[in-house]
Amino acid sequence: MVSTAAVMPGEIPKYGTLIAPQLNAPIHQHIFNVRMDMTVDGPNNSVYEVDIVPEEDDANPYGNAFYAQSTLLPTEQAAKRLIDPMKGRYWKIVNPEKTNAMGYPTAYKLIPGENTLPLARSGASVIKRATYMTQHLWVTPYSPDEKFPAGDYPNQHPGGVGLPQWTEADRPIENTDLVVWHTFAHSHSPRAEDWPVMPVATIGFSLKPLNFFDENPANDVPPSPKNHGSKSACCS
Ligand SMILES: [Cu+2]
């Protein structure tokens, strides 16, 4: 249910929506971070950023060539990244020591879904306490003490802990046991239809195999039993 506050008669709130007479539902953000202790085909992995980009003009006389450009993210600072939907950006977590049948390193791709950035200013207390919100991707080497992106006790903390503190060391993350952190957010400007009870809303991302298998793994599924689903087999 949306959080609400009263306003004066006739007042039109700038920072929210009137969802009932004199009742303001303030605009707000939902920001999530998921910690993924990756093990793609073995404990040691590397992360690449992939952008789909057009070929340079001199190698592209008809103007229609484009390709997937992979860039290794070798350290923690290099792996602080933002989405770029215009480039179809995704990140792939590869095992550099394993290959599929075509010789590509086995990998999974992290495909962002709906996303945005926090709208609080950089000096705001919420940004200091939850600096993880300012990047959509963080990658760290595995450490058993590093479980929560804003540290263990963010609510009353002056800030600066968690991901921003750990990644200051700029540790190497190439071909090692690593953790991928993905931030995703929705800016919620309430609407009449959110009152009095909101419909379900969803947000998320995808993890898909990327040259992890040698072909579509569904091709290896055994055929259905001969009479599967027929009336004579199940119901007569
Ligand atoms: Cu909301």
Short mmCIF file of N, CA, C and O in Angstrom, two decimals, residues 9-117:
data_model
loop_
_atom_site.label_atom_id
_atom_site.label_comp_id
_atom_site.label_asym_id
_atom_site.label_seq_id
_atom_site.Cartn_x
_atom_site.Cartn_y
_atom_site.Cartn_z
N PRO A 9 -6.83 21.74 2.05
CA PRO A 9 -7.88 21.76 1.01
C PRO A 9 -7.43 22.59 -0.19
O PRO A 9 -6.91 23.69 -0.02
N GLY A 10 -7.59 22.03 -1.36
CA GLY A 10 -7.24 22.74 -2.59
C GLY A 10 -5.78 22.64 -2.97
O GLY A 10 -5.38 23.05 -4.06
N GLU A 11 -4.94 22.10 -2.12
CA GLU A 11 -3.51 22.02 -2.42
C GLU A 11 -3.24 20.89 -3.43
O GLU A 11 -3.73 19.78 -3.26
N ILE A 12 -2.45 21.23 -4.45
CA ILE A 12 -2.02 20.21 -5.43
C ILE A 12 -0.56 19.91 -5.13
O ILE A 12 0.31 20.76 -5.34
N PRO A 13 -0.23 18.72 -4.62
CA PRO A 13 1.15 18.46 -4.21
C PRO A 13 2.09 18.36 -5.41
O PRO A 13 1.76 17.73 -6.42
N LYS A 14 3.27 19.01 -5.27
CA LYS A 14 4.28 18.91 -6.32
C LYS A 14 5.03 17.59 -6.23
O LYS A 14 5.44 17.02 -7.24
N TYR A 15 5.24 17.10 -5.04
CA TYR A 15 6.10 15.92 -4.83
C TYR A 15 5.29 14.65 -4.61
O TYR A 15 5.70 13.74 -3.89
N GLY A 16 4.10 14.62 -5.20
CA GLY A 16 3.27 13.44 -5.06
C GLY A 16 2.02 13.59 -5.90
O GLY A 16 1.91 14.49 -6.73
N THR A 17 1.07 12.70 -5.67
CA THR A 17 -0.18 12.67 -6.44
C THR A 17 -1.35 12.63 -5.47
O THR A 17 -1.31 11.86 -4.49
N LEU A 18 -2.39 13.42 -5.76
CA LEU A 18 -3.61 13.31 -4.97
C LEU A 18 -4.31 12.02 -5.37
O LEU A 18 -4.69 11.84 -6.53
N ILE A 19 -4.45 11.09 -4.41
CA ILE A 19 -5.11 9.84 -4.77
C ILE A 19 -6.48 9.72 -4.07
O ILE A 19 -7.21 8.77 -4.29
N ALA A 20 -6.81 10.74 -3.25
CA ALA A 20 -8.12 10.88 -2.63
C ALA A 20 -8.16 12.34 -2.16
O ALA A 20 -7.12 12.99 -2.09
N PRO A 21 -9.33 12.86 -1.85
CA PRO A 21 -9.39 14.27 -1.43
C PRO A 21 -8.44 14.54 -0.25
O PRO A 21 -8.46 13.82 0.75
N GLN A 22 -7.57 15.55 -0.44
CA GLN A 22 -6.61 15.97 0.59
C GLN A 22 -5.64 14.86 1.00
O GLN A 22 -5.10 14.87 2.10
N LEU A 23 -5.45 13.89 0.14
CA LEU A 23 -4.54 12.79 0.48
C LEU A 23 -3.45 12.67 -0.58
O LEU A 23 -3.73 12.36 -1.75
N ASN A 24 -2.22 12.93 -0.16
CA ASN A 24 -1.07 12.94 -1.06
C ASN A 24 -0.29 11.63 -0.93
O ASN A 24 0.07 11.22 0.17
N ALA A 25 -0.03 10.99 -2.07
CA ALA A 25 0.86 9.82 -2.09
C ALA A 25 2.20 10.30 -2.66
O ALA A 25 2.29 10.58 -3.86
N PRO A 26 3.24 10.45 -1.84
CA PRO A 26 4.49 11.04 -2.32
C PRO A 26 5.20 10.17 -3.34
O PRO A 26 5.15 8.93 -3.27
N ILE A 27 5.88 10.84 -4.27
CA ILE A 27 6.73 10.13 -5.22
C ILE A 27 7.94 9.58 -4.47
O ILE A 27 8.41 10.18 -3.50
N HIS A 28 8.40 8.41 -4.87
CA HIS A 28 9.48 7.75 -4.14
C HIS A 28 10.17 6.76 -5.07
O HIS A 28 9.74 6.56 -6.21
N GLN A 29 11.23 6.12 -4.60
CA GLN A 29 11.95 5.13 -5.40
C GLN A 29 12.04 3.81 -4.65
O GLN A 29 12.15 3.79 -3.41
N HIS A 30 12.01 2.73 -5.41
CA HIS A 30 12.29 1.39 -4.88
C HIS A 30 13.63 0.97 -5.46
O HIS A 30 13.77 0.88 -6.68
N ILE A 31 14.61 0.73 -4.61
CA ILE A 31 15.95 0.41 -5.10
C ILE A 31 16.41 -0.90 -4.46
O ILE A 31 16.35 -1.07 -3.24
N PHE A 32 16.84 -1.80 -5.33
CA PHE A 32 17.21 -3.16 -4.90
C PHE A 32 18.66 -3.43 -5.26
O PHE A 32 19.19 -2.88 -6.23
N ASN A 33 19.29 -4.31 -4.49
CA ASN A 33 20.61 -4.81 -4.88
C ASN A 33 20.64 -6.30 -4.62
O ASN A 33 20.24 -6.76 -3.54
N VAL A 34 21.12 -7.03 -5.62
CA VAL A 34 21.22 -8.48 -5.50
C VAL A 34 22.68 -8.89 -5.50
O VAL A 34 23.46 -8.47 -6.35
N ARG A 35 23.05 -9.68 -4.50
CA ARG A 35 24.42 -10.20 -4.39
C ARG A 35 24.45 -11.61 -4.97
O ARG A 35 23.70 -12.48 -4.53
N MET A 36 25.31 -11.80 -5.99
CA MET A 36 25.38 -13.11 -6.65
C MET A 36 26.80 -13.65 -6.54
O MET A 36 27.73 -13.11 -7.14
N ASP A 37 26.94 -14.70 -5.75
CA ASP A 37 28.23 -15.37 -5.58
C ASP A 37 28.39 -16.33 -6.76
O ASP A 37 27.92 -17.45 -6.72
N MET A 38 29.03 -15.84 -7.82
CA MET A 38 29.02 -16.55 -9.09
C MET A 38 29.99 -17.73 -9.09
O MET A 38 31.09 -17.66 -8.52
N THR A 39 29.57 -18.81 -9.73
CA THR A 39 30.42 -19.97 -9.98
C THR A 39 30.02 -20.52 -11.34
O THR A 39 29.22 -21.45 -11.44
N VAL A 40 30.54 -19.93 -12.40
CA VAL A 40 30.17 -20.34 -13.75
C VAL A 40 31.18 -21.39 -14.21
O VAL A 40 32.33 -21.06 -14.51
N ASP A 41 30.74 -22.63 -14.22
CA ASP A 41 31.58 -23.74 -14.71
C ASP A 41 32.87 -23.88 -13.89
O ASP A 41 33.88 -24.35 -14.41
N GLY A 42 32.83 -23.46 -12.63
CA GLY A 42 34.01 -23.55 -11.77
C GLY A 42 34.11 -22.30 -10.92
O GLY A 42 33.41 -21.31 -11.16
N PRO A 43 34.99 -22.32 -9.91
CA PRO A 43 35.02 -21.22 -8.95
C PRO A 43 35.62 -19.92 -9.47
O PRO A 43 35.27 -18.85 -8.98
N ASN A 44 36.49 -19.97 -10.47
CA ASN A 44 37.18 -18.75 -10.91
C ASN A 44 36.54 -18.19 -12.18
O ASN A 44 36.47 -18.87 -13.20
N ASN A 45 36.12 -16.95 -12.09
CA ASN A 45 35.42 -16.30 -13.19
C ASN A 45 35.99 -14.90 -13.46
O ASN A 45 36.73 -14.36 -12.63
N SER A 46 35.63 -14.35 -14.62
CA SER A 46 35.95 -12.97 -14.97
C SER A 46 34.68 -12.31 -15.49
O SER A 46 33.76 -13.00 -15.93
N VAL A 47 34.64 -10.97 -15.47
CA VAL A 47 33.45 -10.26 -15.93
C VAL A 47 33.82 -9.32 -17.08
O VAL A 47 34.83 -8.61 -17.01
N TYR A 48 33.00 -9.34 -18.11
CA TYR A 48 33.16 -8.44 -19.25
C TYR A 48 31.90 -7.59 -19.40
O TYR A 48 30.79 -8.07 -19.13
N GLU A 49 32.09 -6.36 -19.86
CA GLU A 49 30.96 -5.54 -20.29
C GLU A 49 30.82 -5.71 -21.79
O GLU A 49 31.81 -5.66 -22.51
N VAL A 50 29.59 -5.89 -22.26
CA VAL A 50 29.36 -6.06 -23.70
C VAL A 50 28.41 -4.96 -24.19
O VAL A 50 27.32 -4.78 -23.65
N ASP A 51 28.87 -4.21 -25.20
CA ASP A 51 28.04 -3.21 -25.88
C ASP A 51 27.90 -3.63 -27.33
O ASP A 51 28.87 -4.09 -27.95
N ILE A 52 26.70 -3.45 -27.88
CA ILE A 52 26.51 -3.68 -29.32
C ILE A 52 26.74 -2.32 -30.00
O ILE A 52 25.99 -1.37 -29.75
N VAL A 53 27.78 -2.26 -30.84
CA VAL A 53 28.19 -0.97 -31.39
C VAL A 53 28.33 -1.05 -32.91
O VAL A 53 28.65 -2.11 -33.47
N PRO A 54 28.14 0.09 -33.60
CA PRO A 54 28.34 0.10 -35.05
C PRO A 54 29.82 0.06 -35.39
O PRO A 54 30.65 0.58 -34.65
N GLU A 55 30.15 -0.56 -36.52
CA GLU A 55 31.53 -0.57 -37.00
C GLU A 55 31.94 0.84 -37.43
O GLU A 55 31.09 1.64 -37.84
N GLU A 56 33.21 1.15 -37.29
CA GLU A 56 33.71 2.45 -37.73
C GLU A 56 33.45 2.63 -39.23
O GLU A 56 33.44 1.67 -40.00
N ASP A 57 33.30 3.88 -39.64
CA ASP A 57 32.89 4.18 -41.02
C ASP A 57 33.84 3.60 -42.08
O ASP A 57 33.39 3.09 -43.10
N ASP A 58 35.17 3.68 -41.84
CA ASP A 58 36.09 3.27 -42.89
C ASP A 58 36.08 1.76 -43.13
O ASP A 58 36.52 1.28 -44.17
N ALA A 59 35.59 1.00 -42.16
CA ALA A 59 35.49 -0.45 -42.35
C ALA A 59 34.04 -0.86 -42.59
O ALA A 59 33.71 -2.05 -42.52
N ASN A 60 33.19 0.10 -42.89
CA ASN A 60 31.75 -0.15 -42.92
C ASN A 60 31.11 0.66 -44.06
O ASN A 60 30.30 1.54 -43.83
N PRO A 61 31.50 0.36 -45.31
CA PRO A 61 31.11 1.23 -46.43
C PRO A 61 29.60 1.32 -46.63
O PRO A 61 29.11 2.33 -47.12
N TYR A 62 28.85 0.29 -46.25
CA TYR A 62 27.39 0.34 -46.45
C TYR A 62 26.67 0.81 -45.19
O TYR A 62 25.44 0.89 -45.17
N GLY A 63 27.43 1.04 -44.13
CA GLY A 63 26.84 1.63 -42.93
C GLY A 63 25.95 0.71 -42.14
O GLY A 63 25.17 1.16 -41.30
N ASN A 64 26.03 -0.58 -42.38
CA ASN A 64 25.10 -1.50 -41.70
C ASN A 64 25.79 -2.55 -40.84
O ASN A 64 25.16 -3.52 -40.44
N ALA A 65 27.09 -2.39 -40.58
CA ALA A 65 27.81 -3.41 -39.80
C ALA A 65 27.87 -3.01 -38.33
O ALA A 65 28.13 -1.85 -37.99
N PHE A 66 27.63 -3.96 -37.49
CA PHE A 66 27.75 -3.72 -36.04
C PHE A 66 28.14 -5.02 -35.37
O PHE A 66 28.02 -6.10 -35.96
N TYR A 67 28.65 -4.91 -34.16
CA TYR A 67 29.19 -6.09 -33.51
C TYR A 67 29.12 -5.95 -31.99
O TYR A 67 28.85 -4.86 -31.47
N ALA A 68 29.35 -7.07 -31.30
CA ALA A 68 29.33 -7.10 -29.84
C ALA A 68 30.76 -6.85 -29.34
O ALA A 68 31.65 -7.66 -29.58
N GLN A 69 30.93 -5.73 -28.67
CA GLN A 69 32.25 -5.34 -28.19
C GLN A 69 32.39 -5.71 -26.71
O GLN A 69 31.64 -5.21 -25.87
N SER A 70 33.32 -6.61 -26.41
CA SER A 70 33.52 -7.08 -25.04
C SER A 70 34.72 -6.39 -24.42
O SER A 70 35.78 -6.31 -25.04
N THR A 71 34.53 -5.90 -23.20
CA THR A 71 35.62 -5.23 -22.49
C THR A 71 35.78 -5.88 -21.12
O THR A 71 34.82 -5.90 -20.33
N LEU A 72 36.97 -6.40 -20.86
CA LEU A 72 37.24 -7.01 -19.56
C LEU A 72 37.19 -5.95 -18.46
O LEU A 72 37.70 -4.84 -18.64
N LEU A 73 36.57 -6.30 -17.34
CA LEU A 73 36.58 -5.43 -16.16
C LEU A 73 37.56 -6.06 -15.17
O LEU A 73 37.20 -6.99 -14.44
N PRO A 74 38.82 -5.58 -15.15
CA PRO A 74 39.87 -6.33 -14.44
C PRO A 74 39.96 -6.07 -12.94
O PRO A 74 40.52 -6.90 -12.22
N THR A 75 39.43 -4.93 -12.49
CA THR A 75 39.54 -4.59 -11.06
C THR A 75 38.22 -4.06 -10.55
O THR A 75 37.31 -3.72 -11.32
N GLU A 76 38.14 -3.90 -9.24
CA GLU A 76 36.89 -3.44 -8.63
C GLU A 76 36.46 -2.06 -9.13
O GLU A 76 35.27 -1.82 -9.37
N GLN A 77 37.40 -1.14 -9.27
CA GLN A 77 37.04 0.20 -9.71
C GLN A 77 36.55 0.17 -11.16
O GLN A 77 35.59 0.87 -11.51
N ALA A 78 37.20 -0.63 -12.00
CA ALA A 78 36.78 -0.73 -13.40
C ALA A 78 35.40 -1.35 -13.53
O ALA A 78 34.70 -1.14 -14.53
N ALA A 79 34.99 -2.11 -12.53
CA ALA A 79 33.73 -2.86 -12.61
C ALA A 79 32.56 -2.08 -12.00
O ALA A 79 31.47 -2.64 -11.85
N LYS A 80 32.75 -0.82 -11.64
CA LYS A 80 31.64 0.03 -11.21
C LYS A 80 31.01 0.60 -12.48
O LYS A 80 31.56 1.49 -13.12
N ARG A 81 29.86 0.06 -12.87
CA ARG A 81 29.32 0.37 -14.19
C ARG A 81 27.83 0.71 -14.12
O ARG A 81 27.13 0.34 -13.18
N LEU A 82 27.39 1.42 -15.18
CA LEU A 82 25.98 1.77 -15.34
C LEU A 82 25.41 1.05 -16.56
O LEU A 82 26.15 0.68 -17.47
N ILE A 83 24.09 0.92 -16.57
CA ILE A 83 23.42 0.38 -17.75
C ILE A 83 23.57 1.35 -18.93
O ILE A 83 23.83 2.55 -18.73
N ASP A 84 23.38 0.85 -20.15
CA ASP A 84 23.33 1.71 -21.34
C ASP A 84 22.40 1.04 -22.35
O ASP A 84 22.85 0.32 -23.25
N PRO A 85 21.09 1.26 -22.21
CA PRO A 85 20.13 0.56 -23.07
C PRO A 85 20.34 0.86 -24.56
O PRO A 85 20.05 0.02 -25.42
N MET A 86 20.85 2.05 -24.89
CA MET A 86 21.03 2.39 -26.31
C MET A 86 22.12 1.52 -26.95
O MET A 86 22.19 1.42 -28.18
N LYS A 87 22.97 0.95 -26.14
CA LYS A 87 23.99 0.03 -26.66
C LYS A 87 23.63 -1.43 -26.37
O LYS A 87 24.46 -2.32 -26.56
N GLY A 88 22.44 -1.66 -25.86
CA GLY A 88 22.06 -3.03 -25.52
C GLY A 88 23.01 -3.65 -24.52
O GLY A 88 23.28 -4.86 -24.56
N ARG A 89 23.52 -2.83 -23.61
CA ARG A 89 24.60 -3.29 -22.72
C ARG A 89 24.17 -4.42 -21.80
O ARG A 89 23.09 -4.40 -21.23
N TYR A 90 25.04 -5.43 -21.73
CA TYR A 90 24.89 -6.47 -20.70
C TYR A 90 26.26 -6.82 -20.18
O TYR A 90 27.29 -6.36 -20.70
N TRP A 91 26.30 -7.61 -19.14
CA TRP A 91 27.58 -8.05 -18.59
C TRP A 91 27.63 -9.57 -18.64
O TRP A 91 26.62 -10.24 -18.41
N LYS A 92 28.80 -10.10 -18.98
CA LYS A 92 28.90 -11.56 -19.01
C LYS A 92 29.93 -12.01 -18.00
O LYS A 92 31.01 -11.41 -17.86
N ILE A 93 29.58 -13.07 -17.30
CA ILE A 93 30.46 -13.67 -16.31
C ILE A 93 30.99 -14.94 -16.94
O ILE A 93 30.20 -15.86 -17.23
N VAL A 94 32.30 -14.98 -17.21
CA VAL A 94 32.86 -16.09 -17.97
C VAL A 94 33.80 -16.91 -17.10
O VAL A 94 34.34 -16.43 -16.11
N ASN A 95 33.96 -18.15 -17.50
CA ASN A 95 35.03 -18.97 -16.96
C ASN A 95 36.15 -18.98 -18.00
O ASN A 95 36.00 -19.64 -19.04
N PRO A 96 37.25 -18.25 -17.77
CA PRO A 96 38.26 -18.10 -18.82
C PRO A 96 39.03 -19.38 -19.09
O PRO A 96 39.80 -19.43 -20.05
N GLU A 97 38.80 -20.42 -18.27
CA GLU A 97 39.56 -21.66 -18.47
C GLU A 97 38.73 -22.78 -19.07
O GLU A 97 39.22 -23.89 -19.24
N LYS A 98 37.45 -22.49 -19.37
CA LYS A 98 36.58 -23.52 -19.96
C LYS A 98 36.01 -22.98 -21.26
O LYS A 98 35.79 -21.77 -21.39
N THR A 99 35.76 -23.87 -22.19
CA THR A 99 35.17 -23.45 -23.47
C THR A 99 34.03 -24.38 -23.84
O THR A 99 33.98 -25.54 -23.42
N ASN A 100 33.13 -23.86 -24.68
CA ASN A 100 32.10 -24.73 -25.24
C ASN A 100 32.63 -25.32 -26.54
O ASN A 100 33.81 -25.14 -26.90
N ALA A 101 31.77 -26.01 -27.28
CA ALA A 101 32.23 -26.73 -28.47
C ALA A 101 32.81 -25.80 -29.53
O ALA A 101 33.66 -26.21 -30.33
N MET A 102 32.37 -24.55 -29.56
CA MET A 102 32.87 -23.62 -30.57
C MET A 102 34.09 -22.85 -30.09
O MET A 102 34.59 -21.96 -30.78
N GLY A 103 34.53 -23.14 -28.87
CA GLY A 103 35.75 -22.51 -28.39
C GLY A 103 35.54 -21.22 -27.60
O GLY A 103 36.51 -20.59 -27.18
N TYR A 104 34.28 -20.84 -27.40
CA TYR A 104 34.02 -19.65 -26.59
C TYR A 104 34.12 -20.00 -25.11
O TYR A 104 33.74 -21.11 -24.70
N PRO A 105 34.60 -19.06 -24.28
CA PRO A 105 34.58 -19.33 -22.84
C PRO A 105 33.14 -19.49 -22.36
O PRO A 105 32.25 -18.74 -22.78
N THR A 106 32.92 -20.47 -21.51
CA THR A 106 31.56 -20.67 -20.99
C THR A 106 31.19 -19.47 -20.13
O THR A 106 32.01 -18.93 -19.39
N ALA A 107 29.93 -19.04 -20.24
CA ALA A 107 29.54 -17.79 -19.58
C ALA A 107 28.04 -17.78 -19.29
O ALA A 107 27.26 -18.56 -19.85
N TYR A 108 27.67 -16.87 -18.39
CA TYR A 108 26.29 -16.45 -18.21
C TYR A 108 26.24 -14.95 -18.40
O TYR A 108 27.18 -14.24 -18.01
N LYS A 109 25.13 -14.46 -18.99
CA LYS A 109 24.99 -13.02 -19.16
C LYS A 109 23.98 -12.47 -18.17
O LYS A 109 22.94 -13.10 -17.91
N LEU A 110 24.32 -11.31 -17.63
CA LEU A 110 23.42 -10.57 -16.74
C LEU A 110 22.77 -9.48 -17.59
O LEU A 110 23.46 -8.56 -18.05
N ILE A 111 21.47 -9.61 -17.81
CA ILE A 111 20.74 -8.68 -18.67
C ILE A 111 19.89 -7.77 -17.79
O ILE A 111 18.98 -8.25 -17.11
N PRO A 112 20.18 -6.48 -17.78
CA PRO A 112 19.38 -5.58 -16.93
C PRO A 112 17.93 -5.52 -17.39
O PRO A 112 17.63 -5.68 -18.58
N GLY A 113 17.05 -5.29 -16.45
CA GLY A 113 15.65 -5.00 -16.76
C GLY A 113 15.40 -3.52 -16.57
O GLY A 113 16.30 -2.69 -16.76
N GLU A 114 14.17 -3.18 -16.18
CA GLU A 114 13.86 -1.78 -15.88
C GLU A 114 14.86 -1.25 -14.87
O GLU A 114 15.21 -1.95 -13.92
N ASN A 115 15.30 -0.02 -15.08
CA ASN A 115 16.28 0.53 -14.14
C ASN A 115 16.31 2.05 -14.23
O ASN A 115 15.83 2.64 -15.20
N THR A 116 16.87 2.65 -13.21
CA THR A 116 17.11 4.09 -13.18
C THR A 116 18.17 4.34 -12.12
O THR A 116 18.78 3.38 -11.62
N LEU A 117 18.42 5.61 -11.83
CA LEU A 117 19.41 5.94 -10.80
C LEU A 117 18.72 6.64 -9.63
O LEU A 117 17.63 7.19 -9.80
#
